[in-house]
Coordinates of C-alpha atoms in Angstrom, one line a residue:
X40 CA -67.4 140.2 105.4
X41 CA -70.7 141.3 104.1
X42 CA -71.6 140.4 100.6
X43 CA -73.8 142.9 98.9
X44 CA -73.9 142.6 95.3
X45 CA -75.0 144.1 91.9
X46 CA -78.9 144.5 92.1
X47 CA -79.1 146.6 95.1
X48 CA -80.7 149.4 93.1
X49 CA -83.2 151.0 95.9
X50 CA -81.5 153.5 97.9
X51 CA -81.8 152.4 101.6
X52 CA -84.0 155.6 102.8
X53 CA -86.2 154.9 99.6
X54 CA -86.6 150.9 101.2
X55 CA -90.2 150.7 102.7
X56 CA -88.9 147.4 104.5
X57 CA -84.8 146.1 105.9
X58 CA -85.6 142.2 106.5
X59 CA -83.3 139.7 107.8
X60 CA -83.2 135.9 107.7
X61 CA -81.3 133.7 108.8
X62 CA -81.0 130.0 107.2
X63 CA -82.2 131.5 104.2
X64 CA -80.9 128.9 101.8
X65 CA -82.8 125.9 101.4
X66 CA -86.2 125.0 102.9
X67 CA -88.8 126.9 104.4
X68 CA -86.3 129.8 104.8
X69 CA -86.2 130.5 101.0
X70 CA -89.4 129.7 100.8
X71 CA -90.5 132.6 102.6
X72 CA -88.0 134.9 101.1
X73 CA -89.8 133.9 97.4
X74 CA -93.1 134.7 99.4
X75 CA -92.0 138.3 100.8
X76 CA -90.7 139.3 97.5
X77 CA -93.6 138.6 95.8
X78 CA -95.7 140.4 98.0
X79 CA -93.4 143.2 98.4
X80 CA -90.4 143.6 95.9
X81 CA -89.3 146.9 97.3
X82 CA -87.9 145.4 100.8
X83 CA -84.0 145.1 101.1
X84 CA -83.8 141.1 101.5
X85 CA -80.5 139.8 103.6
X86 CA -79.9 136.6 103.4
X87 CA -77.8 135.1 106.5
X88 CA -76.3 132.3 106.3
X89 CA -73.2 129.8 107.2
X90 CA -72.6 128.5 103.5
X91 CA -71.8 131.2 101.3
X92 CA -71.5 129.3 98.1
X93 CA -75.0 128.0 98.7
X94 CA -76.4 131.8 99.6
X95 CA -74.8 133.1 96.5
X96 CA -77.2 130.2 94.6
X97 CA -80.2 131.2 96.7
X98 CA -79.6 134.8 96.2
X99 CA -79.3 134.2 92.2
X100 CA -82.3 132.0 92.1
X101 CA -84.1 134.7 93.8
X102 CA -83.2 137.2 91.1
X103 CA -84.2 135.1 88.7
X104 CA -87.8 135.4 89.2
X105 CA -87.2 138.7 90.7
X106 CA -84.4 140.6 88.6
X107 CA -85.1 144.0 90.3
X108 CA -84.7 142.9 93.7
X109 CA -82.4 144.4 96.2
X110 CA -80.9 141.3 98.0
X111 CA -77.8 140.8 99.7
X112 CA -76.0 137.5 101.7
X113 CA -74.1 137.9 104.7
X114 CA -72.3 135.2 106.6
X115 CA -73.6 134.3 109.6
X116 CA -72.7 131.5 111.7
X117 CA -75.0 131.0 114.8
X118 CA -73.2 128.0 116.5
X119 CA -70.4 130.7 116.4
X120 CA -70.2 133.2 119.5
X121 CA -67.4 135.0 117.1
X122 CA -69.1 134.8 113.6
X123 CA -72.4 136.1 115.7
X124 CA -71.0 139.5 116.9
X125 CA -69.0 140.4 113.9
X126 CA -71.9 139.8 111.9
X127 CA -73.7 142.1 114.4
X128 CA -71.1 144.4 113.5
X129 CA -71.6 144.6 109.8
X130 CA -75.2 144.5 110.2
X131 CA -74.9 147.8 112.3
X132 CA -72.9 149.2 109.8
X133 CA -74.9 148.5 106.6
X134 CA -78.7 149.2 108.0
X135 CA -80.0 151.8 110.2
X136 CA -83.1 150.0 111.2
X137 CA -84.2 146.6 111.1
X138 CA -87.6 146.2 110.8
X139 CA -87.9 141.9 110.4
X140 CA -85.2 139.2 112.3
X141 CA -86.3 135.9 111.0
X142 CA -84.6 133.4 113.4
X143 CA -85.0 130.8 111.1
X144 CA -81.6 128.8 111.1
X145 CA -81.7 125.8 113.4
X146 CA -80.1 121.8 113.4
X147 CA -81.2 118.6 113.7
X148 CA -77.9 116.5 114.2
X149 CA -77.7 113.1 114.4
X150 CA -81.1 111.9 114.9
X151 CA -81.5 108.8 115.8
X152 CA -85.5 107.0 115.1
X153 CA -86.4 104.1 117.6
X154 CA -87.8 101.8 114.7
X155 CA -89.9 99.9 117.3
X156 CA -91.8 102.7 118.3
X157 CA -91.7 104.0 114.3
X158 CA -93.8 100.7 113.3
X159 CA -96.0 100.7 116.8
X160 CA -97.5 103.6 116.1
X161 CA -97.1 104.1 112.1
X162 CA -100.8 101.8 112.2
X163 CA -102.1 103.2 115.3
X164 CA -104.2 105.8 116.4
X165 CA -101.1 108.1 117.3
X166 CA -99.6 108.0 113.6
X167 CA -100.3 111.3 112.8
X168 CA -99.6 113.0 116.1
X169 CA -96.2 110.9 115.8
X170 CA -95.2 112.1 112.5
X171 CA -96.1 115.5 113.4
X172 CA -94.2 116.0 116.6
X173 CA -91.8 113.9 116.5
X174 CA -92.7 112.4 120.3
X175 CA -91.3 109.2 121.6
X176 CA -89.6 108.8 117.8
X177 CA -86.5 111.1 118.2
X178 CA -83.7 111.4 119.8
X179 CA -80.4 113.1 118.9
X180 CA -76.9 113.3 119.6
X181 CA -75.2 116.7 120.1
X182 CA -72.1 118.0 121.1
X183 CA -70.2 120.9 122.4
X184 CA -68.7 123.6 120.3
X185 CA -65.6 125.2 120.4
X186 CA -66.9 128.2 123.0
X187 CA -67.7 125.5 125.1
X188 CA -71.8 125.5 124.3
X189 CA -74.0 122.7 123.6
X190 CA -74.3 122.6 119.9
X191 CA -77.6 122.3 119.3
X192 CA -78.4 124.8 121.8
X193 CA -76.6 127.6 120.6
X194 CA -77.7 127.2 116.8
X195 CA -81.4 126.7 117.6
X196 CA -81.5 129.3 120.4
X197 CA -78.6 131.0 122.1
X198 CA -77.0 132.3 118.5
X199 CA -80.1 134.2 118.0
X200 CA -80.5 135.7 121.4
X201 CA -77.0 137.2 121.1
X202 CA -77.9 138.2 117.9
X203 CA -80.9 140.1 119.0
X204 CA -78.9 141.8 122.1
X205 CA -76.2 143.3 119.9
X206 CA -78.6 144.4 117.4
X207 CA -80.8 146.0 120.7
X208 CA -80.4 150.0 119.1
X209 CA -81.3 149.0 115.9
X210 CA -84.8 147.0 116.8
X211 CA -85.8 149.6 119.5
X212 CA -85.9 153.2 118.1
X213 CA -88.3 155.7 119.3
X214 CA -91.7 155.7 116.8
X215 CA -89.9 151.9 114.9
X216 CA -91.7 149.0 115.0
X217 CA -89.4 145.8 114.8
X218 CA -90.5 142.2 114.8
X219 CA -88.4 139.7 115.9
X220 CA -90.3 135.8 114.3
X221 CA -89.0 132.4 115.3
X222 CA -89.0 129.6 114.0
X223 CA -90.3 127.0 116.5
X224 CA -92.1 123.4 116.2
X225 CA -94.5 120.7 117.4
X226 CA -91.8 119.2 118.7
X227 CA -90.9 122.0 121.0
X228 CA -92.2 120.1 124.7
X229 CA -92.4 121.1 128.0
X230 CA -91.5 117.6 129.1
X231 CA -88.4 118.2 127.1
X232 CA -87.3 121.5 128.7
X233 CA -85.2 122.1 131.9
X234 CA -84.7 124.9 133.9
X235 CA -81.4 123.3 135.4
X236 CA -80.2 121.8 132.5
X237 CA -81.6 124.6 129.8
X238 CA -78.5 123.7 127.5
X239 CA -79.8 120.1 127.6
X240 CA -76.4 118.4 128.3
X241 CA -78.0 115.9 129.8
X242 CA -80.5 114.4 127.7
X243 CA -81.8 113.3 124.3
X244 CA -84.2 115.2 122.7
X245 CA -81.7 118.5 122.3
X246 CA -83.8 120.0 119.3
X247 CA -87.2 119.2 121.4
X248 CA -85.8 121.3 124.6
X249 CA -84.1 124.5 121.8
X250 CA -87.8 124.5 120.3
X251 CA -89.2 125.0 123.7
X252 CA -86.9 127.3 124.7
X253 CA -87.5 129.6 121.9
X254 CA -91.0 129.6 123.0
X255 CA -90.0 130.6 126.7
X256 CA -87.7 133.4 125.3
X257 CA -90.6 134.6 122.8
X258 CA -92.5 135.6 125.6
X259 CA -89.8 136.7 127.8
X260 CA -88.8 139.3 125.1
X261 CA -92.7 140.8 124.6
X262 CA -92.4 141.4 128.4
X263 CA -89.2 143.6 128.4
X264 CA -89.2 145.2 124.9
X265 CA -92.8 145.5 123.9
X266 CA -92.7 149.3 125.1
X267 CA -89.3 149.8 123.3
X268 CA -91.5 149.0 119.5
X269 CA -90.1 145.2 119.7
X270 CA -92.5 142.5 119.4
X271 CA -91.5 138.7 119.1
X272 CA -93.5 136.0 117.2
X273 CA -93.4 132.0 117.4
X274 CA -94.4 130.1 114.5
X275 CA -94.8 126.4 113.9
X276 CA -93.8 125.0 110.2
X277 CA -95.6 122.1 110.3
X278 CA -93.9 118.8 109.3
X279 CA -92.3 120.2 106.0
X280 CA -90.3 117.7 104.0
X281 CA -86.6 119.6 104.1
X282 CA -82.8 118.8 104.4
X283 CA -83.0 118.8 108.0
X284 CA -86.5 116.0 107.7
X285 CA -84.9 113.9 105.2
X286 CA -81.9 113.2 107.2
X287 CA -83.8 111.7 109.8
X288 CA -84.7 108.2 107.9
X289 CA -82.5 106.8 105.0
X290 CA -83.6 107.7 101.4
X291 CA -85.7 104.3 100.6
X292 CA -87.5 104.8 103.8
X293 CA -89.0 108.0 102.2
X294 CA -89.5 106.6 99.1
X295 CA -92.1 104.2 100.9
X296 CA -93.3 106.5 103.6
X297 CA -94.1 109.8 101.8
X298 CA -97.3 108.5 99.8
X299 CA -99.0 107.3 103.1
X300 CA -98.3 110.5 104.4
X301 CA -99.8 112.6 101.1
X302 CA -102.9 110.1 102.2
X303 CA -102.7 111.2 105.8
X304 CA -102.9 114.8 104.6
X305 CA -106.1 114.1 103.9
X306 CA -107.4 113.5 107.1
X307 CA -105.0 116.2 109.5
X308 CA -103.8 120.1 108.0
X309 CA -100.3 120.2 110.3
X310 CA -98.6 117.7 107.3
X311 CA -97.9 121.1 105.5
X312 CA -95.4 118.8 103.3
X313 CA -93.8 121.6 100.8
X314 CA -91.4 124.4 101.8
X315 CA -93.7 126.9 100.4
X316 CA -96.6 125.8 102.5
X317 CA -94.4 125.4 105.6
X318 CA -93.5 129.3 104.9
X319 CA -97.1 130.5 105.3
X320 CA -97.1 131.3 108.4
X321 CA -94.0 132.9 108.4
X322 CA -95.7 135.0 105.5
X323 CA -98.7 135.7 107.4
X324 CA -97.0 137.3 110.4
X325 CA -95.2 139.2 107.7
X326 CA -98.3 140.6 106.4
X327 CA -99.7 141.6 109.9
X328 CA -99.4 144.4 112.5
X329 CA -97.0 143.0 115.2
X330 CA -99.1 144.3 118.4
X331 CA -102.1 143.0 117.0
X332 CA -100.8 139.6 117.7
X333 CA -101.0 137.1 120.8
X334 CA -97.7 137.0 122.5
X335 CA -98.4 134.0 124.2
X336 CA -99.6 132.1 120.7
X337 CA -97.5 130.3 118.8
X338 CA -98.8 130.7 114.5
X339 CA -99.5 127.2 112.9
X340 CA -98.9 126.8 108.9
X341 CA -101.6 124.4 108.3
X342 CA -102.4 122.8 105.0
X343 CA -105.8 121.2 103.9
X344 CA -106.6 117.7 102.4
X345 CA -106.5 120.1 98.9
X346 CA -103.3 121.9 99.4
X347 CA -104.5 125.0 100.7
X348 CA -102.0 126.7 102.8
X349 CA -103.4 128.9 105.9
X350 CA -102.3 129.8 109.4
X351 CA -104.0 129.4 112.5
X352 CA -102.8 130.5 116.5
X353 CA -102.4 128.2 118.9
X354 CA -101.9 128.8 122.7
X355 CA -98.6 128.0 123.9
X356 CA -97.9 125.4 126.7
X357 CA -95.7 128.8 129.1
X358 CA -95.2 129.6 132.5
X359 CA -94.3 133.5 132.6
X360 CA -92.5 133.0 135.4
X361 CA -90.3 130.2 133.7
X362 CA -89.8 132.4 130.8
X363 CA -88.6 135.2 133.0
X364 CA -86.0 132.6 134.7
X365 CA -85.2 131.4 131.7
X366 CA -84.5 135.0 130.0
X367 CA -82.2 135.8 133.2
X368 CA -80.2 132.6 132.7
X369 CA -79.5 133.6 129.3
X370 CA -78.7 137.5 130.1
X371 CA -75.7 135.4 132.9
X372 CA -74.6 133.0 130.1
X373 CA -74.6 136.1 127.8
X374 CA -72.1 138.2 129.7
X375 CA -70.1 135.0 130.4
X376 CA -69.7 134.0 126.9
X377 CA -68.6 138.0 126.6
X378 CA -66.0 137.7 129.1
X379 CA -64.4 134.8 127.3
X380 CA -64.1 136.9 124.0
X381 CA -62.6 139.8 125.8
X382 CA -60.3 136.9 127.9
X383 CA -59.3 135.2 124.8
X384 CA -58.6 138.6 123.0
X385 CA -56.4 139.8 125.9
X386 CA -54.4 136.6 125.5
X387 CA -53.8 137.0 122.2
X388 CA -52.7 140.5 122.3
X389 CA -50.1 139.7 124.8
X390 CA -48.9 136.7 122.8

């Protein structure tokens, strides 16, 4: 069902911008809806998310401080082959264009921190390239969902990609720009990636190899849809202090950790720290003509030793040719995970 509520006052023709994000309800997701608005207060503002209750909050919040805004939630599930294509639907039938996908909404589950290598390096000169990336700290432990994916995977990547194919008429119309901007990491490591095992079934670092794979798909998508008026952006958050980062060390760990890291601030700009400074480059590419930028960079929010928020490119570790493999794997998995639906659906019927 799609929520749209009281508020909506712009007609849709009159909207100068439709954006979309998903995981809009907490973190640096909310943050950047707070940022568009005040930029802009004449978009249409959809908020997709898995928790209704808590995107009915964000959505009031957000009317708060801007009580003319035209915002509406929609429930969107991305771990969810089924919630995926009937919000598709709904989408379809509410907007005729789509000019932003934020492809925020990602997981973190069960991570486990190897406290050896935590204190071996919290002292060293690799702290701050440990805190920011996350290497030889994290590991998690996924699982598979109910349509037989790897959890992680799905959320963080595959969700999206399905997203973005059944949405294909309504992000490539003749004369319309769309932009397509994901949310990505330092984390995100070739090392961590495999061609073979691209749902990472077989390893550790699940959210490491989903980060990377966005990456790959990024720059798959510029190559096919570029001439259809889609363009498709990578952005890295920085190390942002969020639900997802806070459930990665127990409460009192934080309590002792975050001042050093204030300190470290100081001395390195990728500890962005605050969901609004995490947002900025999210914001920036907002802000910006989509072909004018570098397909093959990923956008850094970067924060100064006084708090000053900007965003810088970066060029992304990518073999085209890996991207392209990667981007036909997913079109097979896509019409795979179809046929189930319309397997399970004839099942049904005949029951």
């Amino acid at each position: 069902m799609l929520f749209c509520f009281r508020g909506c006052e712009f007609p849709m023709s009159k909207m100068e911008k439709v954006v979309l994000v998903t995981g809009a309800n907490s973190g640096i997701g909310l943050a950047l809806c707070e940022r568009v608005l005040l930029h802009n207060s004449r978009i249409h503002l959809c908020l997709a998310c898995r928790n209704m209750r808590r995107a009915e909050a964000a959505r009031a919040g957000l009317l708060v401080a801007h009580p003319g805004a035209d915002i509406s939630i929609l429930r969107l599930d991305v771990s969810s082959v089924k919630s995926v294509l009937e919000a598709a639907k709904e989408i379809k039938k509410r907007y005729q264009r789509l000019d932003y996908l934020y492809l925020n909404a990602g997981i973190m589950p069960n991570p486990q921190i190897s406290f050896k290598a935590f204190f071996n390096g919290l002292f060293s000169r690799k702290a701050i390239s440990m805190f920011a990336t996350g290497e030889g700290l994290l590991t998690q432990q996924d699982r598979v969902t109910s349509d037989g994916l790897q959890e992680v995977f799905v959320t963080n990547l595959f969700g999206h990609f399905l997203l973005i194919r059944e949405l294909e008429p309504m992000l490539c119309q003749p004369g319309h720009t769309s932009q397509l901007i994901w949310t990505s990491s330092s984390n995100a490591r070739r090392s961590a990636f495999s061609l073979e095992d691209y749902q990472h079934s077989q390893g550790v670092e699940p959210y490491s190899s989903s980060k990377y794979a966005s990456d790959l798909l990024s720059v798959a998508l510029n190559r096919h849809y570029n001439k259809q008026g889609l363009y498709s952006t990578v952005i890295c958050p920085g190390l942002v202090m969020t639900n997802l980062t806070y459930g990665i060390l127990p409460s009192f760990f934080w309590t002792l950790i975050l001042p050093i890291m204030w300190l470290i601030r100081i001395f390195t700009n990728t500890f962005t720290l605050t969901p609004y400074n995490g947002a900025e480059a999210l914001y920036w590419v907002f802000i910006q003509k989509p072909e004018s930028l570098d397909p093959r960079a990923k956008y850094h929010s970067l924060t100064s030793g006084f708090g000053n928020s900007y965003t810088e490119p970066k060029k992304m570790d990518i073999d085209e040719e890996m991207a392209e493999a990667f981007y036909v794997e997913l079109l097979r998995l896509e019409n795979q995970v179809l046929r189930n639906i319309t397997q399970e659906k004839r099942n049904s019927s005949v029951q």
